PDB file of C-alpha atoms and ligand atoms in Angstrom:
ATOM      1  CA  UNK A   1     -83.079-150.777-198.790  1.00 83.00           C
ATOM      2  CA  UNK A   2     -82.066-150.126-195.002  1.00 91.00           C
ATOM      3  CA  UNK A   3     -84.737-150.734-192.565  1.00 95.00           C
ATOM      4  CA  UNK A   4     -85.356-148.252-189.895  1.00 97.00           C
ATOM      5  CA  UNK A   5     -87.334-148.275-186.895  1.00 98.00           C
ATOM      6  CA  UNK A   6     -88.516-144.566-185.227  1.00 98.00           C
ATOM      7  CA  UNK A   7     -89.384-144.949-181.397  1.00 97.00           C
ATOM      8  CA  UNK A   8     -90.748-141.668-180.147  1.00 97.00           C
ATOM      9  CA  UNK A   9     -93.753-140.512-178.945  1.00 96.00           C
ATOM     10  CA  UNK A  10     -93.819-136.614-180.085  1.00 94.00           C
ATOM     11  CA  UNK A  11     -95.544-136.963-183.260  1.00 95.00           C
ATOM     12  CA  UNK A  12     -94.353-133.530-184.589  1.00 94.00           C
ATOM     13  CA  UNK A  13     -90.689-135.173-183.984  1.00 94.00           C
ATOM     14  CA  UNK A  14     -91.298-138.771-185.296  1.00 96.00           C
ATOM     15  CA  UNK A  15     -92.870-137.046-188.413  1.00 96.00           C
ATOM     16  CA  UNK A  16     -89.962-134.529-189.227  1.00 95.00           C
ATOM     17  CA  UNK A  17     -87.216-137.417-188.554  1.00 96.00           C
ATOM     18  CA  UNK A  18     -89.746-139.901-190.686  1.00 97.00           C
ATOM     19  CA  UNK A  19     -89.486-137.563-193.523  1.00 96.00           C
ATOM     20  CA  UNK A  20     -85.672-136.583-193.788  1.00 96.00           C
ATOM     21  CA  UNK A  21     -84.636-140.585-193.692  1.00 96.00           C
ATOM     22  CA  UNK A  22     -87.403-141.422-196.530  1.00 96.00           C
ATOM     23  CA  UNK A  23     -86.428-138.348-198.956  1.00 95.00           C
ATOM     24  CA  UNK A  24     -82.550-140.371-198.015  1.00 94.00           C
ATOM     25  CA  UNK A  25     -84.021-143.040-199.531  1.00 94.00           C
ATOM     26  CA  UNK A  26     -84.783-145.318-196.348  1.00 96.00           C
ATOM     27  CA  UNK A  27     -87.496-147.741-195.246  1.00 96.00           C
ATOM     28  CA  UNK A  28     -88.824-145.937-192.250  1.00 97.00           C
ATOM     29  CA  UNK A  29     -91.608-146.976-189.309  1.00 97.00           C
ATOM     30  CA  UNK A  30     -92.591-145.221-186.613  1.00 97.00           C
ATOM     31  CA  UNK A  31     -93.754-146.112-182.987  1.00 97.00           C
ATOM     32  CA  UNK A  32     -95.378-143.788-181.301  1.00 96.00           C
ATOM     33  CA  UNK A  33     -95.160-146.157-177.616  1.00 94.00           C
ATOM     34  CA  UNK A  34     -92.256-147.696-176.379  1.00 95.00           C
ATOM     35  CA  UNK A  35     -93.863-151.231-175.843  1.00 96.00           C
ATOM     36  CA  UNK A  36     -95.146-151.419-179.475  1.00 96.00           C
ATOM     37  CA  UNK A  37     -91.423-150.167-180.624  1.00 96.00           C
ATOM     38  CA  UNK A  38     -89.689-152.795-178.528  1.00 96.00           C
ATOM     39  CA  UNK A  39     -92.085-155.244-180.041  1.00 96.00           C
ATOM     40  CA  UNK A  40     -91.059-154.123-183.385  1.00 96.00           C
ATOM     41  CA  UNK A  41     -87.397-153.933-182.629  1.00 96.00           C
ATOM     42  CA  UNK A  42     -87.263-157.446-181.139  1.00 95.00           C
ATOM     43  CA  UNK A  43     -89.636-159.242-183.640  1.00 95.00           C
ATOM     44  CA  UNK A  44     -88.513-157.469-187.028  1.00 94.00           C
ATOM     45  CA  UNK A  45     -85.668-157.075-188.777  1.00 91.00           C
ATOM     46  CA  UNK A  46     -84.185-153.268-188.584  1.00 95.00           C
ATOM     47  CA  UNK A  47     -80.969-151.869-189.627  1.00 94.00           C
ATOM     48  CA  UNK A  48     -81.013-149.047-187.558  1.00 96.00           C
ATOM     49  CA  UNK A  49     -83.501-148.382-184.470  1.00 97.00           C
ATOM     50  CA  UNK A  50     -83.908-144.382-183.488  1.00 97.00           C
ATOM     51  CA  UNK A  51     -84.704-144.593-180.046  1.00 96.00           C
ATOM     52  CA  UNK A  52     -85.976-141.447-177.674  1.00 95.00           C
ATOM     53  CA  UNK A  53     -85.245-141.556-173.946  1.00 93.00           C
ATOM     54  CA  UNK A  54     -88.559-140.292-172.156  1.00 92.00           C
ATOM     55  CA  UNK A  55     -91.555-142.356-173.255  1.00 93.00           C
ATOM     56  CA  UNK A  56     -94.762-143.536-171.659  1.00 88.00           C
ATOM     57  CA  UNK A  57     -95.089-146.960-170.958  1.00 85.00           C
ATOM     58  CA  UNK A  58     -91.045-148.009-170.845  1.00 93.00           C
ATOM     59  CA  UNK A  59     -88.555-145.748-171.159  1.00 91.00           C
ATOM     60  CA  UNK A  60     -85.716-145.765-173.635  1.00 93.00           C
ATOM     61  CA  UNK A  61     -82.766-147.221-170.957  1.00 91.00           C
ATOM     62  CA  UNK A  62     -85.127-150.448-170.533  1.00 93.00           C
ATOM     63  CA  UNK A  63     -85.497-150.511-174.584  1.00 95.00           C
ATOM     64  CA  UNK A  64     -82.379-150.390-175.628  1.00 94.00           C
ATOM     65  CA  UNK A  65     -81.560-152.748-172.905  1.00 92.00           C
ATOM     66  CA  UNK A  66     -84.130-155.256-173.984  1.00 94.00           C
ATOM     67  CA  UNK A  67     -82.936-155.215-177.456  1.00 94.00           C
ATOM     68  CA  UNK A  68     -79.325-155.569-176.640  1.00 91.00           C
ATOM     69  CA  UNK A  69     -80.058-158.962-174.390  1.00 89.00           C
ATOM     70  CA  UNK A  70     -81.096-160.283-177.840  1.00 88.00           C
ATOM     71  CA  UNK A  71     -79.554-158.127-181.340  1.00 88.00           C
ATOM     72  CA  UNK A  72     -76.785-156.006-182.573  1.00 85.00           C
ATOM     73  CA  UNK A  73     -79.195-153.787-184.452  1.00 91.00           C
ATOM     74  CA  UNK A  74     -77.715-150.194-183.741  1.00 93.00           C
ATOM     75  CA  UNK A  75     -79.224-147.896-181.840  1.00 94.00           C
ATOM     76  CA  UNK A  76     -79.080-143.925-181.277  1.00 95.00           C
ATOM     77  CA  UNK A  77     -80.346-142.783-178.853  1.00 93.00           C
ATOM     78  CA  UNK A  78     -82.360-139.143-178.443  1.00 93.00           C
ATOM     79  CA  UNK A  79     -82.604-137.507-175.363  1.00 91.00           C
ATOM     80  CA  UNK A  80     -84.016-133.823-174.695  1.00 86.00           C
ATOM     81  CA  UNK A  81     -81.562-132.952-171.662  1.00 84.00           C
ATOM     82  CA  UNK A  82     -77.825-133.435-171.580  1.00 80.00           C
ATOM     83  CA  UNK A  83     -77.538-135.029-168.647  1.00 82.00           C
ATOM     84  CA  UNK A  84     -79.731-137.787-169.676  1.00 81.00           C
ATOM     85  CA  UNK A  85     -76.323-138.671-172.178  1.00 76.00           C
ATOM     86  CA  UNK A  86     -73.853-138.893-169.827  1.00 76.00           C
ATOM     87  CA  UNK A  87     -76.201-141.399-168.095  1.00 77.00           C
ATOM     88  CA  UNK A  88     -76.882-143.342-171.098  1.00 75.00           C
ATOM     89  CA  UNK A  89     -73.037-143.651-171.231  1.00 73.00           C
ATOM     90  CA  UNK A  90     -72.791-144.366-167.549  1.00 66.00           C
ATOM     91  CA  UNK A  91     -75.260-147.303-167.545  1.00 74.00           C
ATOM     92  CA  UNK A  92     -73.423-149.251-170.673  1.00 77.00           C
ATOM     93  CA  UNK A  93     -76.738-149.947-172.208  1.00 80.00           C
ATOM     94  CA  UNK A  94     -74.864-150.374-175.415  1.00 81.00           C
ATOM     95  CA  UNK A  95     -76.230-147.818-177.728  1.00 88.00           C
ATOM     96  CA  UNK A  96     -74.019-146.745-180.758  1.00 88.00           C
ATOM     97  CA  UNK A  97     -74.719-142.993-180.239  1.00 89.00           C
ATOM     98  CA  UNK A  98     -76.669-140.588-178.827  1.00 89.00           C
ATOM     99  CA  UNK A  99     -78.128-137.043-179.675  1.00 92.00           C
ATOM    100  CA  UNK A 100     -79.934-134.416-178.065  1.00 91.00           C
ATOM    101  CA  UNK A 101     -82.602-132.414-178.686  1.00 89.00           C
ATOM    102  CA  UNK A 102     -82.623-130.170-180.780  1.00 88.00           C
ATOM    103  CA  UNK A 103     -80.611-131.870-183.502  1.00 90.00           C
ATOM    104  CA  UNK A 104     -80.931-131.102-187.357  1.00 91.00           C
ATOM    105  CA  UNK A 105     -82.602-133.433-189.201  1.00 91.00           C
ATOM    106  CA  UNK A 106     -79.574-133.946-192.048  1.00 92.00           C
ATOM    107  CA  UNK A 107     -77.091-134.344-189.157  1.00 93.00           C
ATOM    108  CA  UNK A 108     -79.252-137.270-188.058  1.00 95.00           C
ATOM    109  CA  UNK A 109     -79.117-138.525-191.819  1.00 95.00           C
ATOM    110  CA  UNK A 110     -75.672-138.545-191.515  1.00 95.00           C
ATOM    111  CA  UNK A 111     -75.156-140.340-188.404  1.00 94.00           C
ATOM    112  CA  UNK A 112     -77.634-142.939-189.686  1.00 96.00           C
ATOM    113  CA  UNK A 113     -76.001-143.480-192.601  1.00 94.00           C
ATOM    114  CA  UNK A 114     -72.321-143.365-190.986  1.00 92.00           C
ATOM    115  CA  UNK A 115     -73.757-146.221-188.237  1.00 91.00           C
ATOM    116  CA  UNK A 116     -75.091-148.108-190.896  1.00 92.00           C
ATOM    117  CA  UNK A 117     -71.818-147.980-192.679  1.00 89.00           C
ATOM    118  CA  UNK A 118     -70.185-149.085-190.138  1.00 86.00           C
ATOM    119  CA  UNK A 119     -72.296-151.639-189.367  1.00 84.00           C
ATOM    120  CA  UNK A 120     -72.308-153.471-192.261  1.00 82.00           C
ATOM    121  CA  UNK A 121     -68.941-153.289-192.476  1.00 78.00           C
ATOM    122  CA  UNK A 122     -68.466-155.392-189.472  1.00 74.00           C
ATOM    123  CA  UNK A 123     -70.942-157.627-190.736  1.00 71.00           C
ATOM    124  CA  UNK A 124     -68.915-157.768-194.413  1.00 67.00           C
ATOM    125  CA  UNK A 125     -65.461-158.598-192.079  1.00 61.00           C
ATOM    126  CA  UNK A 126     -67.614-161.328-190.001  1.00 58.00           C
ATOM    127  CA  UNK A 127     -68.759-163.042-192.831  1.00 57.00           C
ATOM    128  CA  UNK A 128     -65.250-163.274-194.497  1.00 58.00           C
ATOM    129  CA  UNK A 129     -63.845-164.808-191.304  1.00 63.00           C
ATOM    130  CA  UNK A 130     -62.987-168.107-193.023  1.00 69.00           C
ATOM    131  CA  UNK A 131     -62.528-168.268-197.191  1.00 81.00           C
ATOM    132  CA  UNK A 132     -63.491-171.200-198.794  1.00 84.00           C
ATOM    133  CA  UNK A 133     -62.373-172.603-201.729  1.00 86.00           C
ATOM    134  CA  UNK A 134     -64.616-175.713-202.993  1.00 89.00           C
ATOM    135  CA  UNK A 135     -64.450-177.391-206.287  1.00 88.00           C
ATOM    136  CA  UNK A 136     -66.011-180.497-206.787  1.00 89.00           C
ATOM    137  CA  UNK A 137     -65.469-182.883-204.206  1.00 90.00           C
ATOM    138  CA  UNK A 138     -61.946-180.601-203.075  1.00 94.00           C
ATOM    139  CA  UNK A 139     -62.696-178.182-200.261  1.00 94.00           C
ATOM    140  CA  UNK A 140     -59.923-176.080-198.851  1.00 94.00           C
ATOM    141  CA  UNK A 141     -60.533-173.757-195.971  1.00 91.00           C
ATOM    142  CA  UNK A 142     -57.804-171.364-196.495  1.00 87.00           C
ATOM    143  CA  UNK A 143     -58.346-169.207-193.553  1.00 84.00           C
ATOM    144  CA  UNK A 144     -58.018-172.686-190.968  1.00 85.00           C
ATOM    145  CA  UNK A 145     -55.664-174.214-193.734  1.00 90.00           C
ATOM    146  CA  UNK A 146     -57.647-177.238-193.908  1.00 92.00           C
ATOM    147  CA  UNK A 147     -58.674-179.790-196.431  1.00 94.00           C
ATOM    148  CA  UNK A 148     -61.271-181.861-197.054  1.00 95.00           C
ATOM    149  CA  UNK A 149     -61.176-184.328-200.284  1.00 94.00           C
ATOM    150  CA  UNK A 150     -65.385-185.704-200.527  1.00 92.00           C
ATOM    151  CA  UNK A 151     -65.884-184.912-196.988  1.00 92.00           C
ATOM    152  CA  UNK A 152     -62.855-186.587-195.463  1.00 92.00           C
ATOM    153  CA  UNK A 153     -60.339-184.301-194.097  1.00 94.00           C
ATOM    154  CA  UNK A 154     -56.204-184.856-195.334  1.00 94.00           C
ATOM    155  CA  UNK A 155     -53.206-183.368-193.486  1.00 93.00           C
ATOM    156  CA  UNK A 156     -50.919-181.595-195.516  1.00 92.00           C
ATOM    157  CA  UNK A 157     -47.669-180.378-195.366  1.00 89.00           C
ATOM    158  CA  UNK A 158     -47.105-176.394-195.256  1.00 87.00           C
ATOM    159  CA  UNK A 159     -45.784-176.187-198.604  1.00 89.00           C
ATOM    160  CA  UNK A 160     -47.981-178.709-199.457  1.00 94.00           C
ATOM    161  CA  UNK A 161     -51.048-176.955-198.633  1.00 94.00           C
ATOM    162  CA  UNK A 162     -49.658-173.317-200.019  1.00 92.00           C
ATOM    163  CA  UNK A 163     -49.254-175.100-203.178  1.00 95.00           C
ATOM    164  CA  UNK A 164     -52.494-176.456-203.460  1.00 96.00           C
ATOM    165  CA  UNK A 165     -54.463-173.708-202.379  1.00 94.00           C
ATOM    166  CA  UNK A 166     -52.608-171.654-204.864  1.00 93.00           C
ATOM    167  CA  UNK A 167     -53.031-173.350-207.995  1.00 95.00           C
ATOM    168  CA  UNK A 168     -57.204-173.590-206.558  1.00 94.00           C
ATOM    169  CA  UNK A 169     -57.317-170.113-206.338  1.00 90.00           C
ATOM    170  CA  UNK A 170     -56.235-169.746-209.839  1.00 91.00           C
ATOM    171  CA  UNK A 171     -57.938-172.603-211.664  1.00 91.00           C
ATOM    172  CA  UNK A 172     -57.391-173.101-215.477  1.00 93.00           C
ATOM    173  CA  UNK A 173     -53.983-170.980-215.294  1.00 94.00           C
ATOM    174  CA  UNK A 174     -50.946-173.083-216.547  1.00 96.00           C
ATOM    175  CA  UNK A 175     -48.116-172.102-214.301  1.00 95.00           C
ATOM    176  CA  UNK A 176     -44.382-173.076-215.346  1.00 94.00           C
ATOM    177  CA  UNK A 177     -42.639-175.230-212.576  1.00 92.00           C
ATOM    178  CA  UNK A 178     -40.169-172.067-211.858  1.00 89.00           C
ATOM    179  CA  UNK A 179     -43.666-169.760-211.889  1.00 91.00           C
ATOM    180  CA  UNK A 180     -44.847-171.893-208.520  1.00 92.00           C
ATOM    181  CA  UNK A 181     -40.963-172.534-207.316  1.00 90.00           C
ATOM    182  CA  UNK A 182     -41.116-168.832-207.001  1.00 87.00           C
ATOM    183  CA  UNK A 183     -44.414-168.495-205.521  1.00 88.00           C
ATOM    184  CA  UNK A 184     -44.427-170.769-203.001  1.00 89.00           C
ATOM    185  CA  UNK A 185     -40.863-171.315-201.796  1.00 85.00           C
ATOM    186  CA  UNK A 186     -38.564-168.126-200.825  1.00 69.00           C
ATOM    187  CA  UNK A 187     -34.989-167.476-202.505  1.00 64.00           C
ATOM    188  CA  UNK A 188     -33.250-168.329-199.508  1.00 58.00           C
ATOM    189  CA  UNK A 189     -35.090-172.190-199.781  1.00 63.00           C
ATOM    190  CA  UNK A 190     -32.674-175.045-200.761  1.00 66.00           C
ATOM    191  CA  UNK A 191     -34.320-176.534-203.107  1.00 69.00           C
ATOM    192  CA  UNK A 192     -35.259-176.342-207.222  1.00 76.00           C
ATOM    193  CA  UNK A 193     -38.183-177.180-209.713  1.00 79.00           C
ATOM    194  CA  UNK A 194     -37.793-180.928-208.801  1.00 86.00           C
ATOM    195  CA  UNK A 195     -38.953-179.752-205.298  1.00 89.00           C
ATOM    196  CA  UNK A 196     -42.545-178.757-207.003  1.00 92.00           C
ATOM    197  CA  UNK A 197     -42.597-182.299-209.091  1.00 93.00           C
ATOM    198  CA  UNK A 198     -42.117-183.973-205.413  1.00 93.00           C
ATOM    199  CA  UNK A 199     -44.812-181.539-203.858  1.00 95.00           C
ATOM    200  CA  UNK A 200     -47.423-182.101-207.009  1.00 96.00           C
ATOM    201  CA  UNK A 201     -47.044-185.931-206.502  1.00 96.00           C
ATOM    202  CA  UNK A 202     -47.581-185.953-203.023  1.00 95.00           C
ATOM    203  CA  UNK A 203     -50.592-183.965-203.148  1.00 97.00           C
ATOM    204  CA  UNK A 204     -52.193-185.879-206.210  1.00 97.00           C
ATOM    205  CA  UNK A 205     -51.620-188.930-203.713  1.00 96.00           C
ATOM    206  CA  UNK A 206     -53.720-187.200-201.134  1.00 95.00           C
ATOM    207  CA  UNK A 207     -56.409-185.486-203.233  1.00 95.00           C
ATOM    208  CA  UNK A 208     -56.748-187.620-206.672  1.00 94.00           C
ATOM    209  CA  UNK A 209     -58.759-190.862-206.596  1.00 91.00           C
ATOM    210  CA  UNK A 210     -56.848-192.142-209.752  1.00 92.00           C
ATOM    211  CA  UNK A 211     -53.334-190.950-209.247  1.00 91.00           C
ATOM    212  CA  UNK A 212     -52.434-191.682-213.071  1.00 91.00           C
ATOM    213  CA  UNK A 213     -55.572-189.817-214.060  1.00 92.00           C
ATOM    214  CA  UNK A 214     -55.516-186.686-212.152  1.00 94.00           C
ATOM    215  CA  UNK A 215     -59.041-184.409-211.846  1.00 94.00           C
ATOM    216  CA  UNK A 216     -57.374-181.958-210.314  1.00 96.00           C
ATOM    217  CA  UNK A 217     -54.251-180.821-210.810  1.00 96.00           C
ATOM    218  CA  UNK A 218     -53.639-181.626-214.911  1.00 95.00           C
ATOM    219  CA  UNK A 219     -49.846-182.090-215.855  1.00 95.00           C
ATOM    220  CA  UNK A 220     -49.486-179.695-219.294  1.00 93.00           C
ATOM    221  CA  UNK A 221     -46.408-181.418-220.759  1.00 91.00           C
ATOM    222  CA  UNK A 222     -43.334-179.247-221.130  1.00 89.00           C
ATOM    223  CA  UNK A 223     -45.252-176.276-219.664  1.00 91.00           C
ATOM    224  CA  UNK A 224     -46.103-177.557-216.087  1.00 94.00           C
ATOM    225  CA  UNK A 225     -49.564-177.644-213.965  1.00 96.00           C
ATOM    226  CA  UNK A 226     -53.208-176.448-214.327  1.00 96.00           C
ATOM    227  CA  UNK A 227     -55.630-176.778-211.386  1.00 95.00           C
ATOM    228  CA  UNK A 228     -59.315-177.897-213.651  1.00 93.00           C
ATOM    229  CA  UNK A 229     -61.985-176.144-213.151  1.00 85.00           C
TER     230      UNK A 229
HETATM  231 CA1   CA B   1     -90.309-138.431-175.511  1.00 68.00          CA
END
């Protein structure tokens, strides 16, 4: 459940926004000062922080400030005069969006949930930055085309590595010598199924401990290859 953090300090206005995002099915706090909401912005772990411009103590510019030195968390901002936005904007405080007062509660829902899509979206495309393939002692980082065989890293050839990470990426499946032919080399290569024999020896050479006893790549006889799984 998405955590969300409610800085203002009109209580009529924290409760009315507290009680749209919970009936949306969100974790919701509220802080009622802007020191205790920093506090709770910095120290815990929100999706989303609400954040109101004019409040005793700090005011929003320094919060959202403060927060941004240190997480991506995103922030909207909530101002009661329009002016206030375009200096939000001018000041590059990074906030994610800002709305003024008056604003219908379901149009905030909506912009919360749209951020926090968003969001973790980013996140999602972050963490898929570099795929991983790892079986057994084999790990092949297909995104930096790298491999490592028990921790010690082998160069490969291009075709070398396509070929590799291919039959990996589809472990147990018995490919025919023409099925990876096609795959991996285009029609304009010189070249035939003989090329794959050549390619499947020198990569047993660099990955396989025992050569004649492959524990990777398994030769099915008269069919072709297998990656094990
Ligand atoms: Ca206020």
């Amino acid at each position: 459940m998405s955590k969300i953090l409610i800085v203002e300090d009109e209580v009529a206005i924290a409760d009315l926004e507290n009680d749209y995002l919970e009936l949306s099915g969100f974790d919701v706090e509220v802080a009622n000062d802007g020191l205790i909401g920093l506090q709770k912005a910095l120290e815990e772990d929100y999706n989303l922080v609400i954040l109101d411009l004019m409040l005793p103590g700090i005011d929003g510019f320094e919060i959202c400030r403060k927060i941004r030195d240190d997480k991506n968390t995103p922030i909207i901002m909530v101002s009661a005069k329009k002016d206030d936005i375009d200096k939000i904007r001018g000041l590059g405080l990074g906030a994610d969006d800002y709305m003024t007062k008056p604003f219908s509660p379901s149009e905030l829902v909506a912009r919360v949930k749209a951020h926090l899509a968003r969001y973790e979206r980013l996140i999602g495309s972050a963490a898929e930055v570099n795929k991983v393939v790892e079986i057994r002692g084999l790990k092949i980082d297909t995104t930096a085309r790298r491999v490592w065989v028990n921790g010690e890293e082998r160069a490969f050839t291009t075709k070398e590595f396509d070929l590799l990470t291919f039959l990996a990426s589809h472990p147990n499946h018995v490919y025919t010598k023409d099925e990876l032919f096609s795959e991996i080399w285009d029609m304009e290569s010189i070249g035939d199924i003989a090329t794959v024999t050549v390619h499947i020896k020198k990569i047993r050479e660099k990955v396989e401990m025992d050569t004649s006893n492959p524990q990777y790549i398994e030769t099915i006889w008269g069919v072709g290859y297998r990656f094990k799984m």
